[in-house]
């Protein structure tokens, strides 16, 4: 090391000047900057890798969402456009198709991207599954109600053909009433009122069908099942009017046929003798019937003359 000679009044002294040494350097003066630089590079690398995995997972998620929308809402075959039994039976296959789609789209992703993708997709599948199951429940209810409606209608129609077959009539009446009870219970309605209404409609169908055959048969069926009509209310009065109308039509048909047959027989017997024809008709005791036959006899007389 360099020395500097000092001169004083009485003696000369030699001192050594101390230079900075490596030991005097701050800790990390050499390796710290390098370590910091390497840390920054590693952090940037991790950030870039995270950004890449996020981009990959987002692209896969976008593909999932697009396909999912088609599976659920396609106007032609989307699940949410199904109803009844199709909605009920299609629920689990639809959920499985979403799970399969998740597996397919996740196969080509890095582990980090797949983790992010699956985390986001699992939330979507959970939400979609809840909505799908709700739609399936509505579909099941619609399907069940549809089946009950068909059963009810079939039994009411059976009333029109089984009114003269007591065992069959009773079976259809009770089977339909049970279907109505189940439907009302499912809908949260009063099942007792619903079954009473059904029984009245059932009997109404039977009486109308019987009345179409004859007024007498209509009266018979009405009298036999009047207890299901809830008294002599509007339905009872309607049926009585229908029977009365049928009775009047039967009377008119009978009178027309009677006049026609009688007038032809009288004309046959007197073979163009107008006076003889009138004399025989005038001998009929019932004035209303006599007038009707007289009118038809003269029509037949004139027809034969021409």
Tab-separated table of N, CA, C and O in Angstrom, residues 222-288:
chain	number	residue	atom	x	y	z
A	222	UNK	N	-131.918	-40.800	-16.786
A	222	UNK	CA	-131.914	-39.618	-15.917
A	222	UNK	C	-132.434	-39.974	-14.535
A	222	UNK	O	-131.845	-39.582	-13.517
A	223	UNK	N	-133.514	-40.710	-14.483
A	223	UNK	CA	-134.088	-41.080	-13.192
A	223	UNK	C	-133.148	-41.986	-12.403
A	223	UNK	O	-133.052	-41.884	-11.172
A	224	UNK	N	-132.395	-42.821	-13.106
A	224	UNK	CA	-131.523	-43.786	-12.451
A	224	UNK	C	-130.280	-43.113	-11.839
A	224	UNK	O	-129.755	-43.573	-10.812
A	225	UNK	N	-129.810	-42.000	-12.447
A	225	UNK	CA	-128.553	-41.389	-12.007
A	225	UNK	C	-128.708	-39.919	-11.619
A	225	UNK	O	-127.712	-39.195	-11.558
A	226	UNK	N	-129.919	-39.503	-11.336
A	226	UNK	CA	-130.162	-38.092	-11.018
A	226	UNK	C	-129.380	-37.633	-9.782
A	226	UNK	O	-129.057	-36.447	-9.647
A	227	UNK	N	-129.010	-38.551	-8.896
A	227	UNK	CA	-128.292	-38.183	-7.672
A	227	UNK	C	-126.914	-37.596	-7.970
A	227	UNK	O	-126.350	-36.866	-7.148
A	228	UNK	N	-126.364	-37.880	-9.157
A	228	UNK	CA	-125.045	-37.352	-9.508
A	228	UNK	C	-125.123	-35.943	-10.090
A	228	UNK	O	-124.069	-35.340	-10.367
A	229	UNK	N	-126.309	-35.430	-10.281
A	229	UNK	CA	-126.464	-34.103	-10.876
A	229	UNK	C	-126.517	-32.992	-9.835
A	229	UNK	O	-126.610	-31.811	-10.181
A	230	UNK	N	-126.473	-33.364	-8.575
A	230	UNK	CA	-126.511	-32.349	-7.531
A	230	UNK	C	-127.869	-31.687	-7.387
A	230	UNK	O	-127.948	-30.474	-7.126
A	231	UNK	N	-128.909	-32.454	-7.569
A	231	UNK	CA	-130.258	-31.894	-7.438
A	231	UNK	C	-130.809	-31.414	-8.778
A	231	UNK	O	-130.200	-31.594	-9.831
A	232	UNK	N	-131.956	-30.785	-8.722
A	232	UNK	CA	-132.623	-30.327	-9.941
A	232	UNK	C	-132.128	-28.933	-10.333
A	232	UNK	O	-132.887	-27.964	-10.405
A	233	UNK	N	-130.840	-28.867	-10.587
A	233	UNK	CA	-130.221	-27.602	-10.970
A	233	UNK	C	-130.203	-27.413	-12.476
A	233	UNK	O	-130.980	-28.031	-13.206
A	234	UNK	N	-129.304	-26.558	-12.973
A	234	UNK	CA	-129.247	-26.236	-14.403
A	234	UNK	C	-129.055	-27.451	-15.303
A	234	UNK	O	-129.691	-27.540	-16.357
A	235	UNK	N	-128.187	-28.375	-14.901
A	235	UNK	CA	-127.945	-29.550	-15.747
A	235	UNK	C	-129.184	-30.427	-15.826
A	235	UNK	O	-129.555	-30.932	-16.906
A	236	UNK	N	-129.842	-30.602	-14.700
A	236	UNK	CA	-131.074	-31.398	-14.677
A	236	UNK	C	-132.134	-30.768	-15.583
A	236	UNK	O	-132.786	-31.466	-16.374
A	237	UNK	N	-132.309	-29.471	-15.478
A	237	UNK	CA	-133.315	-28.779	-16.292
A	237	UNK	C	-132.963	-28.851	-17.774
A	237	UNK	O	-133.853	-29.011	-18.629
A	238	UNK	N	-131.675	-28.747	-18.083
A	238	UNK	CA	-131.237	-28.875	-19.477
A	238	UNK	C	-131.615	-30.232	-20.042
A	238	UNK	O	-132.138	-30.341	-21.162
A	239	UNK	N	-131.359	-31.273	-19.258
A	239	UNK	CA	-131.659	-32.628	-19.716
A	239	UNK	C	-133.167	-32.848	-19.854
A	239	UNK	O	-133.623	-33.507	-20.797
A	240	UNK	N	-133.929	-32.319	-18.941
A	240	UNK	CA	-135.392	-32.433	-19.035
A	240	UNK	C	-135.888	-31.744	-20.309
A	240	UNK	O	-136.798	-32.255	-20.988
A	241	UNK	N	-135.313	-30.599	-20.636
A	241	UNK	CA	-135.712	-29.893	-21.859
A	241	UNK	C	-135.349	-30.714	-23.099
A	241	UNK	O	-136.123	-30.756	-24.070
A	242	UNK	N	-134.165	-31.331	-23.070
A	242	UNK	CA	-133.748	-32.163	-24.207
A	242	UNK	C	-134.701	-33.349	-24.383
A	242	UNK	O	-135.063	-33.712	-25.514
A	243	UNK	N	-135.088	-33.956	-23.277
A	243	UNK	CA	-136.012	-35.100	-23.339
A	243	UNK	C	-137.374	-34.646	-23.857
A	243	UNK	O	-137.993	-35.323	-24.684
A	244	UNK	N	-137.821	-33.487	-23.379
A	244	UNK	CA	-139.112	-32.954	-23.845
A	244	UNK	C	-139.070	-32.659	-25.335
A	244	UNK	O	-140.032	-32.929	-26.078
A	245	UNK	N	-137.949	-32.095	-25.787
A	245	UNK	CA	-137.802	-31.823	-27.219
A	245	UNK	C	-137.811	-33.099	-28.033
A	245	UNK	O	-138.401	-33.144	-29.126
A	246	UNK	N	-137.144	-34.127	-27.516
A	246	UNK	CA	-137.124	-35.413	-28.217
A	246	UNK	C	-138.523	-36.029	-28.264
A	246	UNK	O	-138.957	-36.574	-29.293
A	247	UNK	N	-139.221	-35.893	-27.162
A	247	UNK	CA	-140.576	-36.435	-27.096
A	247	UNK	C	-141.483	-35.754	-28.124
A	247	UNK	O	-142.290	-36.400	-28.806
A	248	UNK	N	-141.355	-34.443	-28.250
A	248	UNK	CA	-142.147	-33.697	-29.227
A	248	UNK	C	-141.783	-34.115	-30.645
A	248	UNK	O	-142.654	-34.259	-31.512
A	249	UNK	N	-140.476	-34.313	-30.879
A	249	UNK	CA	-140.038	-34.751	-32.212
A	249	UNK	C	-140.559	-36.144	-32.523
A	249	UNK	O	-140.968	-36.426	-33.660
A	250	UNK	N	-140.579	-37.010	-31.523
A	250	UNK	CA	-141.108	-38.362	-31.717
A	250	UNK	C	-142.602	-38.310	-32.033
A	250	UNK	O	-143.099	-39.051	-32.900
A	251	UNK	N	-143.300	-37.425	-31.348
A	251	UNK	CA	-144.735	-37.278	-31.562
A	251	UNK	C	-145.032	-36.788	-32.988
A	251	UNK	O	-145.899	-37.326	-33.685
A	252	UNK	N	-144.228	-35.803	-33.406
A	252	UNK	CA	-144.407	-35.261	-34.753
A	252	UNK	C	-144.111	-36.327	-35.801
A	252	UNK	O	-144.841	-36.463	-36.796
A	253	UNK	N	-143.034	-37.071	-35.577
A	253	UNK	CA	-142.667	-38.125	-36.528
A	253	UNK	C	-143.753	-39.195	-36.596
A	253	UNK	O	-144.105	-39.680	-37.678
A	254	UNK	N	-144.298	-39.540	-35.439
A	254	UNK	CA	-145.359	-40.558	-35.405
A	254	UNK	C	-146.603	-40.074	-36.159
A	254	UNK	O	-147.204	-40.810	-36.948
A	255	UNK	N	-146.980	-38.841	-35.875
A	255	UNK	CA	-148.187	-38.300	-36.503
A	255	UNK	C	-148.033	-38.194	-38.014
A	255	UNK	O	-148.972	-38.480	-38.768
A	256	UNK	N	-146.848	-37.792	-38.439
A	256	UNK	CA	-146.601	-37.690	-39.887
A	256	UNK	C	-146.680	-39.059	-40.540
A	256	UNK	O	-147.310	-39.232	-41.604
A	257	UNK	N	-146.057	-40.028	-39.916
A	257	UNK	CA	-146.070	-41.390	-40.462
A	257	UNK	C	-147.491	-41.957	-40.447
A	257	UNK	O	-147.942	-42.602	-41.410
A	258	UNK	N	-148.192	-41.709	-39.344
A	258	UNK	CA	-149.571	-42.198	-39.213
A	258	UNK	C	-150.462	-41.624	-40.308
A	258	UNK	O	-151.243	-42.357	-40.951
A	259	UNK	N	-150.364	-40.322	-40.553
A	259	UNK	CA	-151.191	-39.682	-41.575
A	259	UNK	C	-150.849	-40.203	-42.959
A	259	UNK	O	-151.746	-40.449	-43.799
A	260	UNK	N	-149.569	-40.380	-43.201
A	260	UNK	CA	-149.147	-40.861	-44.515
A	260	UNK	C	-149.640	-42.281	-44.779
A	260	UNK	O	-150.226	-42.579	-45.838
A	261	UNK	N	-149.434	-43.159	-43.819
A	261	UNK	CA	-149.829	-44.572	-43.987
A	261	UNK	C	-151.347	-44.697	-44.086
A	261	UNK	O	-151.886	-45.423	-44.938
A	262	UNK	N	-152.070	-43.983	-43.211
A	262	UNK	CA	-153.529	-44.059	-43.192
A	262	UNK	C	-154.146	-43.523	-44.480
A	262	UNK	O	-155.076	-44.125	-45.055
A	263	UNK	N	-153.622	-42.400	-44.965
A	263	UNK	CA	-154.174	-41.795	-46.179
A	263	UNK	C	-153.941	-42.679	-47.388
A	263	UNK	O	-154.815	-42.779	-48.279
A	264	UNK	N	-152.796	-43.331	-47.453
A	264	UNK	CA	-152.521	-44.241	-48.583
A	264	UNK	C	-153.458	-45.444	-48.533
A	264	UNK	O	-153.976	-45.891	-49.573
A	265	UNK	N	-153.708	-45.971	-47.345
A	265	UNK	CA	-154.602	-47.128	-47.216
A	265	UNK	C	-156.028	-46.762	-47.615
A	265	UNK	O	-156.725	-47.533	-48.298
A	266	UNK	N	-156.522	-45.588	-47.207
A	266	UNK	CA	-157.879	-45.145	-47.548
A	266	UNK	C	-158.015	-44.943	-49.050
A	266	UNK	O	-159.017	-45.352	-49.667
A	267	UNK	N	-157.012	-44.325	-49.661
A	267	UNK	CA	-157.049	-44.115	-51.105
A	267	UNK	C	-157.010	-45.445	-51.855
A	267	UNK	O	-157.645	-45.595	-52.909
A	268	UNK	N	-156.263	-46.403	-51.310
A	268	UNK	CA	-156.217	-47.722	-51.939
A	268	UNK	C	-157.599	-48.383	-51.906
A	268	UNK	O	-158.036	-49.022	-52.880
A	269	UNK	N	-158.273	-48.228	-50.791
A	269	UNK	CA	-159.572	-48.890	-50.642
A	269	UNK	C	-160.636	-48.278	-51.555
A	269	UNK	O	-161.503	-48.987	-52.070
A	270	UNK	N	-160.589	-46.955	-51.756
A	270	UNK	CA	-161.679	-46.294	-52.497
A	270	UNK	C	-161.298	-45.903	-53.931
A	270	UNK	O	-162.174	-45.432	-54.680
A	271	UNK	N	-160.086	-46.139	-54.295
A	271	UNK	CA	-159.642	-46.063	-55.690
A	271	UNK	C	-160.215	-44.871	-56.462
A	271	UNK	O	-160.956	-45.027	-57.449
A	272	UNK	N	-159.971	-43.677	-55.993
A	272	UNK	CA	-160.366	-42.465	-56.719
A	272	UNK	C	-161.744	-41.941	-56.373
A	272	UNK	O	-162.178	-40.938	-56.946
A	273	UNK	N	-162.441	-42.562	-55.437
A	273	UNK	CA	-163.779	-42.088	-55.037
A	273	UNK	C	-163.588	-41.075	-53.902
A	273	UNK	O	-163.454	-41.430	-52.733
A	274	UNK	N	-163.594	-39.820	-54.293
A	274	UNK	CA	-163.280	-38.747	-53.342
A	274	UNK	C	-164.260	-38.713	-52.182
A	274	UNK	O	-163.885	-38.501	-51.021
A	275	UNK	N	-165.566	-38.859	-52.475
A	275	UNK	CA	-166.590	-38.798	-51.440
A	275	UNK	C	-166.419	-39.922	-50.441
A	275	UNK	O	-166.523	-39.712	-49.227
A	276	UNK	N	-166.135	-41.129	-50.938
A	276	UNK	CA	-165.929	-42.276	-50.050
A	276	UNK	C	-164.698	-42.069	-49.164
A	276	UNK	O	-164.697	-42.437	-47.986
A	277	UNK	N	-163.690	-41.482	-49.746
A	277	UNK	CA	-162.470	-41.199	-48.975
A	277	UNK	C	-162.787	-40.249	-47.829
A	277	UNK	O	-162.395	-40.458	-46.673
A	278	UNK	N	-163.524	-39.195	-48.122
A	278	UNK	CA	-163.860	-38.204	-47.101
A	278	UNK	C	-164.743	-38.810	-46.019
A	278	UNK	O	-164.600	-38.497	-44.829
A	279	UNK	N	-165.662	-39.641	-46.446
A	279	UNK	CA	-166.565	-40.254	-45.462
A	279	UNK	C	-165.782	-41.110	-44.465
A	279	UNK	O	-166.067	-41.076	-43.257
A	280	UNK	N	-164.818	-41.870	-44.971
A	280	UNK	CA	-164.059	-42.729	-44.057
A	280	UNK	C	-163.201	-41.897	-43.106
A	280	UNK	O	-163.123	-42.198	-41.914
A	281	UNK	N	-162.619	-40.866	-43.641
A	281	UNK	CA	-161.786	-40.014	-42.783
A	281	UNK	C	-162.644	-39.319	-41.729
A	281	UNK	O	-162.245	-39.202	-40.560
A	282	UNK	N	-163.805	-38.863	-42.098
A	282	UNK	CA	-164.684	-38.174	-41.156
A	282	UNK	C	-165.158	-39.084	-40.026
A	282	UNK	O	-165.661	-38.606	-38.996
A	283	UNK	N	-165.016	-40.358	-40.212
A	283	UNK	CA	-165.438	-41.310	-39.172
A	283	UNK	C	-164.394	-41.438	-38.054
A	283	UNK	O	-164.658	-42.067	-37.023
A	284	UNK	N	-163.213	-40.853	-38.235
A	284	UNK	CA	-162.158	-40.911	-37.204
A	284	UNK	C	-162.583	-40.048	-36.029
A	284	UNK	O	-162.939	-38.878	-36.192
A	285	UNK	N	-162.495	-40.601	-34.818
A	285	UNK	CA	-163.036	-39.914	-33.638
A	285	UNK	C	-162.172	-38.722	-33.202
A	285	UNK	O	-162.697	-37.659	-32.853
A	286	UNK	N	-160.874	-38.876	-33.197
A	286	UNK	CA	-159.977	-37.805	-32.726
A	286	UNK	C	-159.954	-36.677	-33.757
A	286	UNK	O	-159.504	-36.870	-34.890
A	287	UNK	N	-160.462	-35.515	-33.406
A	287	UNK	CA	-160.571	-34.432	-34.389
A	287	UNK	C	-159.210	-33.976	-34.919
A	287	UNK	O	-159.099	-33.611	-36.096
A	288	UNK	N	-158.185	-33.960	-34.038
A	288	UNK	CA	-156.854	-33.519	-34.480
A	288	UNK	C	-156.285	-34.524	-35.462
A	288	UNK	O	-155.766	-34.162	-36.527
